[in-house]
PDB file of C-alpha atoms in Angstrom:
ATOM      1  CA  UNK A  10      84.819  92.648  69.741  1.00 63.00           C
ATOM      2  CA  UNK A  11      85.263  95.235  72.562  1.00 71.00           C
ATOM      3  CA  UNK A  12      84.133  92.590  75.461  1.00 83.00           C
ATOM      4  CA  UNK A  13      86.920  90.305  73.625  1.00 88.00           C
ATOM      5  CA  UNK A  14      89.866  93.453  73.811  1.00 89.00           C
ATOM      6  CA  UNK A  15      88.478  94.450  77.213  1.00 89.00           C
ATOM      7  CA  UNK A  16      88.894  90.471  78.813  1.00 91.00           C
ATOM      8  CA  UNK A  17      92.592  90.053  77.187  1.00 90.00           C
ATOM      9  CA  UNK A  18      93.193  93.127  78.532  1.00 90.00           C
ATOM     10  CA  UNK A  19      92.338  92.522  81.962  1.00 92.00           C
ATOM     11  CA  UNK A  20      94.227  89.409  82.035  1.00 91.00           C
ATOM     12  CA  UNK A  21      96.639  90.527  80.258  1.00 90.00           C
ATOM     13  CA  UNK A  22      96.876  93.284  83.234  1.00 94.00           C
ATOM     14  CA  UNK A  23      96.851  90.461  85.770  1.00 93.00           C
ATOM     15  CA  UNK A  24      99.908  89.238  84.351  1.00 90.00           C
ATOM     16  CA  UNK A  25     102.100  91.880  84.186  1.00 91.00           C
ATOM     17  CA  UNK A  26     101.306  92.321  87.478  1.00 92.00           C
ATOM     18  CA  UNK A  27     102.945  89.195  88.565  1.00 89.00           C
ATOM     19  CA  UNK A  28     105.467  90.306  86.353  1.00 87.00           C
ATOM     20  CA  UNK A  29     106.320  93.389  88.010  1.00 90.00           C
ATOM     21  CA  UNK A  30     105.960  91.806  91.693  1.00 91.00           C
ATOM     22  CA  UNK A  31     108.846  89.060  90.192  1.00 84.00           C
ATOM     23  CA  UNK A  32     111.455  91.067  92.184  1.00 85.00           C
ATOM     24  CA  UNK A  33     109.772  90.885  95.304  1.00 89.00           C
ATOM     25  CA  UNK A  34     112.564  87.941  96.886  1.00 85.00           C
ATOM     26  CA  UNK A  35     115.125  89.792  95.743  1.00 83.00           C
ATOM     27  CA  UNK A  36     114.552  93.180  97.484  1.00 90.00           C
ATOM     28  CA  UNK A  37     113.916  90.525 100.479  1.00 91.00           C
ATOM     29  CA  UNK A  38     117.089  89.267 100.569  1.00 88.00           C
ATOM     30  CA  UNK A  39     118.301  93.312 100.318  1.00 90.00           C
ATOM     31  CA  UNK A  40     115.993  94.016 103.077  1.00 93.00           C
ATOM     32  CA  UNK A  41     116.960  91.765 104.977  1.00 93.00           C
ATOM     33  CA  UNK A  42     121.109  92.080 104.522  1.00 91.00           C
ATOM     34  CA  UNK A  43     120.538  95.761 104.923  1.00 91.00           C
ATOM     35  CA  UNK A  44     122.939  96.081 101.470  1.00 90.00           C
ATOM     36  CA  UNK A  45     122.239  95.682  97.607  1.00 87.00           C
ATOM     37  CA  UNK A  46     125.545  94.113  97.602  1.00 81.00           C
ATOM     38  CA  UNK A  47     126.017  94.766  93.685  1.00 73.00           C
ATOM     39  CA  UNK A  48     122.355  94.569  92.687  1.00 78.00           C
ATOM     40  CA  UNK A  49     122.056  97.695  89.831  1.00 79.00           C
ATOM     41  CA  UNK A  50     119.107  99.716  90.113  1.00 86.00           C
ATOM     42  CA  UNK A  51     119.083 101.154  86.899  1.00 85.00           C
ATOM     43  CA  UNK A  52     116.412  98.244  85.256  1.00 82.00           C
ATOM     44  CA  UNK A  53     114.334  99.353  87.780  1.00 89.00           C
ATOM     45  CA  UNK A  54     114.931 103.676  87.423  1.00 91.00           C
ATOM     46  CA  UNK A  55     114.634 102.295  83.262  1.00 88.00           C
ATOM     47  CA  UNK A  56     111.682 100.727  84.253  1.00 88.00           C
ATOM     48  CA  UNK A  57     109.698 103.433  85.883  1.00 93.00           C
ATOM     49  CA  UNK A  58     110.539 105.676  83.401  1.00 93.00           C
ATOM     50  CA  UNK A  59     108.762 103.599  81.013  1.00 91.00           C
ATOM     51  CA  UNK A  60     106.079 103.172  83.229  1.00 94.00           C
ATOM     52  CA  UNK A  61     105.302 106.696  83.193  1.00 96.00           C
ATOM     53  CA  UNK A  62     105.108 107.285  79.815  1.00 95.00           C
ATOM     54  CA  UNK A  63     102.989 104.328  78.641  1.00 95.00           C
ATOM     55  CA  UNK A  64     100.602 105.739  81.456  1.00 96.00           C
ATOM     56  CA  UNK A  65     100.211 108.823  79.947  1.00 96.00           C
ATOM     57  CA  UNK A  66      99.961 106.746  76.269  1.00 96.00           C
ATOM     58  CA  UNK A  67      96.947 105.079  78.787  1.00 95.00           C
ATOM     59  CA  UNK A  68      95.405 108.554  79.061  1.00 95.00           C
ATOM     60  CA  UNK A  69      95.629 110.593  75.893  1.00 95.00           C
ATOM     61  CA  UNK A  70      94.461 107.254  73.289  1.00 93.00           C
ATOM     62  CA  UNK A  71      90.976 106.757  73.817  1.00 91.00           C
ATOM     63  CA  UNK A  72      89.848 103.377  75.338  1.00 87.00           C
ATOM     64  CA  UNK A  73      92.988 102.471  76.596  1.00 90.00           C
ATOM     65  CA  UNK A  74      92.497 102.690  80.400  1.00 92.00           C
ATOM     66  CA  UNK A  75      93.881  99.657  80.999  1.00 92.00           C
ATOM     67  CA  UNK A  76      97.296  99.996  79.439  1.00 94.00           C
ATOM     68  CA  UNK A  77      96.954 103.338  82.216  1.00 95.00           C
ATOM     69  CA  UNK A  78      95.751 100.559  84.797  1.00 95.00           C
ATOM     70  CA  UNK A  79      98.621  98.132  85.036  1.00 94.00           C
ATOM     71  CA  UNK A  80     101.815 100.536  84.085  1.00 95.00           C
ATOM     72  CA  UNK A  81     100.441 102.587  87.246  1.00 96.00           C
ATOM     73  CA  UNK A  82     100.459  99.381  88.969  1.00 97.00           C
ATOM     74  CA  UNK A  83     103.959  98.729  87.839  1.00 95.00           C
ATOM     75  CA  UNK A  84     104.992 102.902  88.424  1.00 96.00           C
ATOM     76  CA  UNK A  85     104.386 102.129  92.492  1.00 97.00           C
ATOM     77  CA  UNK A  86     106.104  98.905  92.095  1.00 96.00           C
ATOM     78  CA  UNK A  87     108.925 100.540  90.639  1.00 94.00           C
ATOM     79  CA  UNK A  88     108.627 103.327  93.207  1.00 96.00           C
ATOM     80  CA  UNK A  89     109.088 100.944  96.215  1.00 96.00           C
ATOM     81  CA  UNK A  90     111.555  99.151  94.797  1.00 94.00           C
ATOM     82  CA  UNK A  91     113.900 102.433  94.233  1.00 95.00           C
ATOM     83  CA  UNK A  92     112.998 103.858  97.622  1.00 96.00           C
ATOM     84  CA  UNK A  93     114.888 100.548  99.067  1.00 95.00           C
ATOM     85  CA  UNK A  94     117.776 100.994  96.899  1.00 92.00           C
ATOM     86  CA  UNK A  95     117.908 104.140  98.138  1.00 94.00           C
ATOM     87  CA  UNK A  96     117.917 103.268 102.099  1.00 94.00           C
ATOM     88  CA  UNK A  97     120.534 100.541 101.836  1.00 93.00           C
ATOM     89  CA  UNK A  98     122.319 101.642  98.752  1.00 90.00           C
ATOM     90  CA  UNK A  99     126.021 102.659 100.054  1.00 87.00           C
ATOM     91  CA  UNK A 100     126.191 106.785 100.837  1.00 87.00           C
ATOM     92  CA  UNK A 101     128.378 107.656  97.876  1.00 85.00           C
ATOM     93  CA  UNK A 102     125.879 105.515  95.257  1.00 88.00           C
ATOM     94  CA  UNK A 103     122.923 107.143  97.004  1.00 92.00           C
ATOM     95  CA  UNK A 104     123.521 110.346  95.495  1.00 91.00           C
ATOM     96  CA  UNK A 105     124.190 109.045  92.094  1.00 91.00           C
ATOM     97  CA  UNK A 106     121.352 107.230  91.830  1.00 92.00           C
ATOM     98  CA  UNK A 107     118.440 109.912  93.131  1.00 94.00           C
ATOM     99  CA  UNK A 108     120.486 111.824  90.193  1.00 94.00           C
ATOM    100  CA  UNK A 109     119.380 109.143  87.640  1.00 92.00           C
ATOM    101  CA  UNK A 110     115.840 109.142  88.760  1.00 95.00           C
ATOM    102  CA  UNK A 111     115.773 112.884  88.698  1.00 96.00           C
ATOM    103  CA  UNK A 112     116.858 112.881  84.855  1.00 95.00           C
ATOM    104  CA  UNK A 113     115.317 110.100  83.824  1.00 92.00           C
ATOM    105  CA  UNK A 114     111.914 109.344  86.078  1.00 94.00           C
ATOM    106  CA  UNK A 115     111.222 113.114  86.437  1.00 95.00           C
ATOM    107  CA  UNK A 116     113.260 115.212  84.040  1.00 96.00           C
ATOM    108  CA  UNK A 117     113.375 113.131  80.772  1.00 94.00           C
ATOM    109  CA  UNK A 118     109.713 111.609  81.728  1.00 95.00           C
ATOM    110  CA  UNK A 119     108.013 115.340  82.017  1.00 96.00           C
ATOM    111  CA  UNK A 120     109.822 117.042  78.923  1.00 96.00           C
ATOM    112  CA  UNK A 121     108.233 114.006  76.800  1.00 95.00           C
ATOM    113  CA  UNK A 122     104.932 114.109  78.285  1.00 96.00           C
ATOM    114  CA  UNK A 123     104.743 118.381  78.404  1.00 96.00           C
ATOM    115  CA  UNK A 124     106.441 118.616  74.851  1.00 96.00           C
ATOM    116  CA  UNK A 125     103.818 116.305  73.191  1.00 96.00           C
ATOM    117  CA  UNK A 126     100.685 117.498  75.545  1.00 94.00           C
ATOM    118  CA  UNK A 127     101.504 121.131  74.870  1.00 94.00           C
ATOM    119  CA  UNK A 128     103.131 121.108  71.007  1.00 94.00           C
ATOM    120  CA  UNK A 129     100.644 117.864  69.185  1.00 94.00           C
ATOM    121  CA  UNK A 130      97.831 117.465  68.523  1.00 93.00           C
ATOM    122  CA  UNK A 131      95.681 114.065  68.063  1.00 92.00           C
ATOM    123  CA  UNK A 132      96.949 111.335  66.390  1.00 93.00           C
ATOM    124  CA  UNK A 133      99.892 112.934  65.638  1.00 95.00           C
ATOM    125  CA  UNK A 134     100.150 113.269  69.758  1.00 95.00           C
ATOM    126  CA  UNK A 135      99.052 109.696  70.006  1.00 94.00           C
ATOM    127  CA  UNK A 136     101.526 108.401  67.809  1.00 94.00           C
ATOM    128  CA  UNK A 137     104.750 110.326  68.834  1.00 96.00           C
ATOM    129  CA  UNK A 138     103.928 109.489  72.714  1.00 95.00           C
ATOM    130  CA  UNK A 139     103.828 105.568  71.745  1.00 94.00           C
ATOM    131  CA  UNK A 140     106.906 105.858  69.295  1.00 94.00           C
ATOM    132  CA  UNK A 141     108.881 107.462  72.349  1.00 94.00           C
ATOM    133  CA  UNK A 142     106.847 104.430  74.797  1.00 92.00           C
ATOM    134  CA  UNK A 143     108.669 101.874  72.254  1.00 90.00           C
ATOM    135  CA  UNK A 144     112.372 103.586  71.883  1.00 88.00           C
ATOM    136  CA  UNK A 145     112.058 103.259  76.435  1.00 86.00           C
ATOM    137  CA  UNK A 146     110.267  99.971  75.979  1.00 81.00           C
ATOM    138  CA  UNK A 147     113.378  98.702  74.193  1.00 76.00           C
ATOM    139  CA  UNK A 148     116.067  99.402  77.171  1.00 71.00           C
ATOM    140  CA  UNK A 149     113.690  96.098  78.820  1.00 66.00           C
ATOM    141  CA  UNK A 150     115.257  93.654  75.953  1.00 66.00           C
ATOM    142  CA  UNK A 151     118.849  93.919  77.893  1.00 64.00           C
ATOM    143  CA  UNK A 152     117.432  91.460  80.311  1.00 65.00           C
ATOM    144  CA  UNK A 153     115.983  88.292  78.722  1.00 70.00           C
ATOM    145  CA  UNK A 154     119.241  88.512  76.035  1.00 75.00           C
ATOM    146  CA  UNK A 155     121.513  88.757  79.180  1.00 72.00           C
ATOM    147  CA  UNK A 156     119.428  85.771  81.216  1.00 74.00           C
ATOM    148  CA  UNK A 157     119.741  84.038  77.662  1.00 82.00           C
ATOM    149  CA  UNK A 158     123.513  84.259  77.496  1.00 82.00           C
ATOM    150  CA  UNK A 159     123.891  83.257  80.844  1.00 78.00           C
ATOM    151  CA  UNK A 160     122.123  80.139  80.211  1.00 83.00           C
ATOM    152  CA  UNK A 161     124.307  79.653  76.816  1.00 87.00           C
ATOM    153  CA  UNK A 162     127.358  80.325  78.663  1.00 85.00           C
ATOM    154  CA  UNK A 163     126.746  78.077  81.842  1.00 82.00           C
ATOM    155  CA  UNK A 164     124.510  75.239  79.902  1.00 83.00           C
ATOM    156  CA  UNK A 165     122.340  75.525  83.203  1.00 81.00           C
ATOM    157  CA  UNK A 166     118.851  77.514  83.848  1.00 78.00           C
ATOM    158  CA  UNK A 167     119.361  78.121  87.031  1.00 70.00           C
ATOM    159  CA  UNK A 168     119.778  81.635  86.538  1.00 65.00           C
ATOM    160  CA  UNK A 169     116.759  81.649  84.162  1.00 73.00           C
ATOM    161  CA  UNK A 170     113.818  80.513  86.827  1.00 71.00           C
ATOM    162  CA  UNK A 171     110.914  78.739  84.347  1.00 79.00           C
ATOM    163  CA  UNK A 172     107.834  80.412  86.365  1.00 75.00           C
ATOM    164  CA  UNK A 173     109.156  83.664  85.689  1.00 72.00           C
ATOM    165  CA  UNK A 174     110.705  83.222  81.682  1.00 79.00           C
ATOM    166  CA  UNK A 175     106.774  81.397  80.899  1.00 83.00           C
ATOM    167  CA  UNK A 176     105.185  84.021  82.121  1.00 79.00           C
ATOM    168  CA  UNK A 177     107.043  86.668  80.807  1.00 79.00           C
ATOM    169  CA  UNK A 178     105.855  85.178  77.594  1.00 86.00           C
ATOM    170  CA  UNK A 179     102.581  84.737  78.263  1.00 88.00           C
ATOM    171  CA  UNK A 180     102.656  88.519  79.181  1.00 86.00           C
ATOM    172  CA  UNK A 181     104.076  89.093  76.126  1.00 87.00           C
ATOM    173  CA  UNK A 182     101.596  87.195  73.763  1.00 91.00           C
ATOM    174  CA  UNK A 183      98.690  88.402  76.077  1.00 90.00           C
ATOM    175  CA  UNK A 184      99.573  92.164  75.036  1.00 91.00           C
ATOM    176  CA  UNK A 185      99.848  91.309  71.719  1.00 92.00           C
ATOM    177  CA  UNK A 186      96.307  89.867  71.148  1.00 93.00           C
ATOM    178  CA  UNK A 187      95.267  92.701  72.817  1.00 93.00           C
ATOM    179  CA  UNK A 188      97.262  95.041  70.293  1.00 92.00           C
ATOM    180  CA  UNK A 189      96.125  92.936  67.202  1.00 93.00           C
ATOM    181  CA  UNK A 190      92.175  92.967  68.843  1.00 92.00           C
ATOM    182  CA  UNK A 191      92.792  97.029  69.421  1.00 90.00           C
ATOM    183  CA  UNK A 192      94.492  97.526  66.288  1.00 90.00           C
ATOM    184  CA  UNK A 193      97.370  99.456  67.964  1.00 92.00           C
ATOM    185  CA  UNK A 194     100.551  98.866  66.297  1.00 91.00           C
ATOM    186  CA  UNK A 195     102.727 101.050  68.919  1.00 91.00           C
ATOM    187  CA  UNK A 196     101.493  98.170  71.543  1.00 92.00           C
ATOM    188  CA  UNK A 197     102.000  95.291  69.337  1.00 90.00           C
ATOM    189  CA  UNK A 198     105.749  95.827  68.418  1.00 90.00           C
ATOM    190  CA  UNK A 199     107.309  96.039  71.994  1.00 87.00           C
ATOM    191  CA  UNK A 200     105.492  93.274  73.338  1.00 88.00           C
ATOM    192  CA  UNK A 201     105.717  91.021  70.154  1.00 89.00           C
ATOM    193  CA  UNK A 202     109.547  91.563  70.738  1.00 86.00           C
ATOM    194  CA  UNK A 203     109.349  90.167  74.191  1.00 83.00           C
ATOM    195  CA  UNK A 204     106.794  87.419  73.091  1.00 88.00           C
ATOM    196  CA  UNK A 205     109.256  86.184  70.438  1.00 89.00           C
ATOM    197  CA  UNK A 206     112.432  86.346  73.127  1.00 85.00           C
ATOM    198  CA  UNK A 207     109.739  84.220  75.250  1.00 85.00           C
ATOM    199  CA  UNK A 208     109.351  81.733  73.065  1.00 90.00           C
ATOM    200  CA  UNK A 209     113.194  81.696  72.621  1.00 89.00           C
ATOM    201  CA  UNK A 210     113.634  81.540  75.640  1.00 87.00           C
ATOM    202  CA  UNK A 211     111.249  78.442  76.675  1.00 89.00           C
ATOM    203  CA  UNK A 212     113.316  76.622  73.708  1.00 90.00           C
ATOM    204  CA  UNK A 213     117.068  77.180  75.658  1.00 89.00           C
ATOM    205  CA  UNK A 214     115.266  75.814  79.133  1.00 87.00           C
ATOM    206  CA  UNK A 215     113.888  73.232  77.002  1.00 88.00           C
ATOM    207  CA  UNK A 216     117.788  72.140  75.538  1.00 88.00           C
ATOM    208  CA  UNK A 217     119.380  73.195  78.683  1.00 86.00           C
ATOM    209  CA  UNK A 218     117.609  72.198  81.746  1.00 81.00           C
ATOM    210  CA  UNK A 219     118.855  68.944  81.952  1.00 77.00           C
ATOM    211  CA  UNK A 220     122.626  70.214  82.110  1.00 72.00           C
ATOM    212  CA  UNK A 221     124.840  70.283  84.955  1.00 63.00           C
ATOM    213  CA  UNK A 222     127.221  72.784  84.341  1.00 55.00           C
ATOM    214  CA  UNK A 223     131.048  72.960  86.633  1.00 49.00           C
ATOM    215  CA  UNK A 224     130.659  74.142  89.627  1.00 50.00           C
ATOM    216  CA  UNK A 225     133.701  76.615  89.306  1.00 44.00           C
ATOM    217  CA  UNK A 226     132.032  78.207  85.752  1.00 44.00           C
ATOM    218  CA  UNK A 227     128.803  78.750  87.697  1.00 43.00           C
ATOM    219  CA  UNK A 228     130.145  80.467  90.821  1.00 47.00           C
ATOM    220  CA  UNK A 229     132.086  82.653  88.555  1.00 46.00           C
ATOM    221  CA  UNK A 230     128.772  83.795  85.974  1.00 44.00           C
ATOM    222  CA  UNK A 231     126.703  83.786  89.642  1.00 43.00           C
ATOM    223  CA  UNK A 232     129.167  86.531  90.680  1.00 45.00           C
ATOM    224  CA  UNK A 233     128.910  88.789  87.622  1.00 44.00           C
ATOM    225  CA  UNK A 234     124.739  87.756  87.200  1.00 43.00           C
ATOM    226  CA  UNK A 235     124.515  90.668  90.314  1.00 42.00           C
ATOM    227  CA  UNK A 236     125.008  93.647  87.774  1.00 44.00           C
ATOM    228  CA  UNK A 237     122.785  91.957  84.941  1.00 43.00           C
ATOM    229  CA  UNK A 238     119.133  93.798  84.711  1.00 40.00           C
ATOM    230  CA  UNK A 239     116.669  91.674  87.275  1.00 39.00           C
ATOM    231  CA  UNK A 240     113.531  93.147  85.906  1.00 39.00           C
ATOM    232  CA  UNK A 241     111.504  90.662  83.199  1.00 39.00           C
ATOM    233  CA  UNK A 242     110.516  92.055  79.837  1.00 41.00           C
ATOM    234  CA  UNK A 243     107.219  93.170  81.899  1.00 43.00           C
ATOM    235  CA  UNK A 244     109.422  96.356  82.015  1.00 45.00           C
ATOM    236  CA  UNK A 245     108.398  96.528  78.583  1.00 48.00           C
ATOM    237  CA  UNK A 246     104.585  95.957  79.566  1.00 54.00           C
ATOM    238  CA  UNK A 247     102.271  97.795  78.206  1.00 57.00           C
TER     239      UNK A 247
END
């Protein structure tokens, strides 16, 4: 049974790491513009918050070095990907945003991890740090509901790419095996949520993908996709 947990976690690892490189064209296309036009960078500030805790979850529960493995692979991700926002972002968002990550990446992330290292004990520790991994895991659900009523509201796809929505749920079920194998509970609900949106979402391509939606209702949703969340429910890997 461990061999079994320990090979669906290691691919389970690979693909949230394709998950969390996903962004990669679009922080091109910033690079190269030298603007993130009206690209958001909270998902991504959300993102690394949750990153850091599910590490430390990683550290403290026994045997679970490779939930510690890929959510510090997606922590440096997240890094880079907020250290460009903060090079092109316009001067007056700049400060703003290196205000978010200092509440949220470092303050909010290090009062969780020194309260519970420092005040619990055990499983009780255990527990509380994956309750609080689940309540940050949850912010990740904005984007596969927003990509899904995009899709509802154009009758197109286009804005939900297939590669990325299957494996997004193959990420999903992947990390749910492994919670079911592991018996961890605190693993299994977050990711069985964004298995379940997977599969919901594979059905809408599946109605939707031969549609061919106005022109003039797609320019107008492609406009107001640019403050939607961009990162995949990997946000919420674990």
């Amino acid at each position: 049974m461990a061999s079994t947990v320990f090979i669906v976690g290691v691919l389970g690892n690979i693909i949230s790491g394709l998950v969390y490189l996903s962004p990669l064209k679009t922080f091109w296309r910033i690079v190269k513009k030298r603007s993130t036009e009206d690209f958001s960078s909270i998902p991504y500030i959300l993102t690394l918050m949750n990153a850091i805790l599910w590490i430390y979850y990683g550290i403290t529960k026994p045997d679970s070095f490779l939930i510690a493995t890929i959510n510090g692979f997606g922590a440096a991700t997240q890094i880079v990907y907020i250290l460009i926002f903060l090079v092109f972002i316009s001067p007056r968002m700049r400060a703003r945003t290196a205000l978010l990550v200092g509440l949220l990446d470092v303050g909010l992330a290090a009062a969780a991890i020194l309260f519970t290292h420092f005040m619990l004990q055990g499983d009780v520790r255990i527990d509380v740090v994956g309750f609080i991994c689940d309540c940050s895991g949850m912010l990740a659900y904005a984007s596969p509901l927003a990509a899904m009523k995009t899709v509802i509201t154009t009758k197109s796809v286009e804005f939900m790419p297939f590669l990325l929505t299957f494996s997004t749920l193959l990420n999903g079920g992947f990390w749910t095996l492994y919670a079911l194998l592991a018996k961890d509970f605190l693993v299994g609900v977050p990711n069985g949520i964004g298995f379940l949106l997977g599969i919901a979402q594979l059905i809408l391509y599946g109605i939707f993908h031969r549609y061919r939606p106005l022109k003039k209702v797609t320019d107008n949703l492609e406009d107001g996709l640019q403050n939607d969340p961009l990162i995949p429910a990997s946000d919420s890997v674990s």
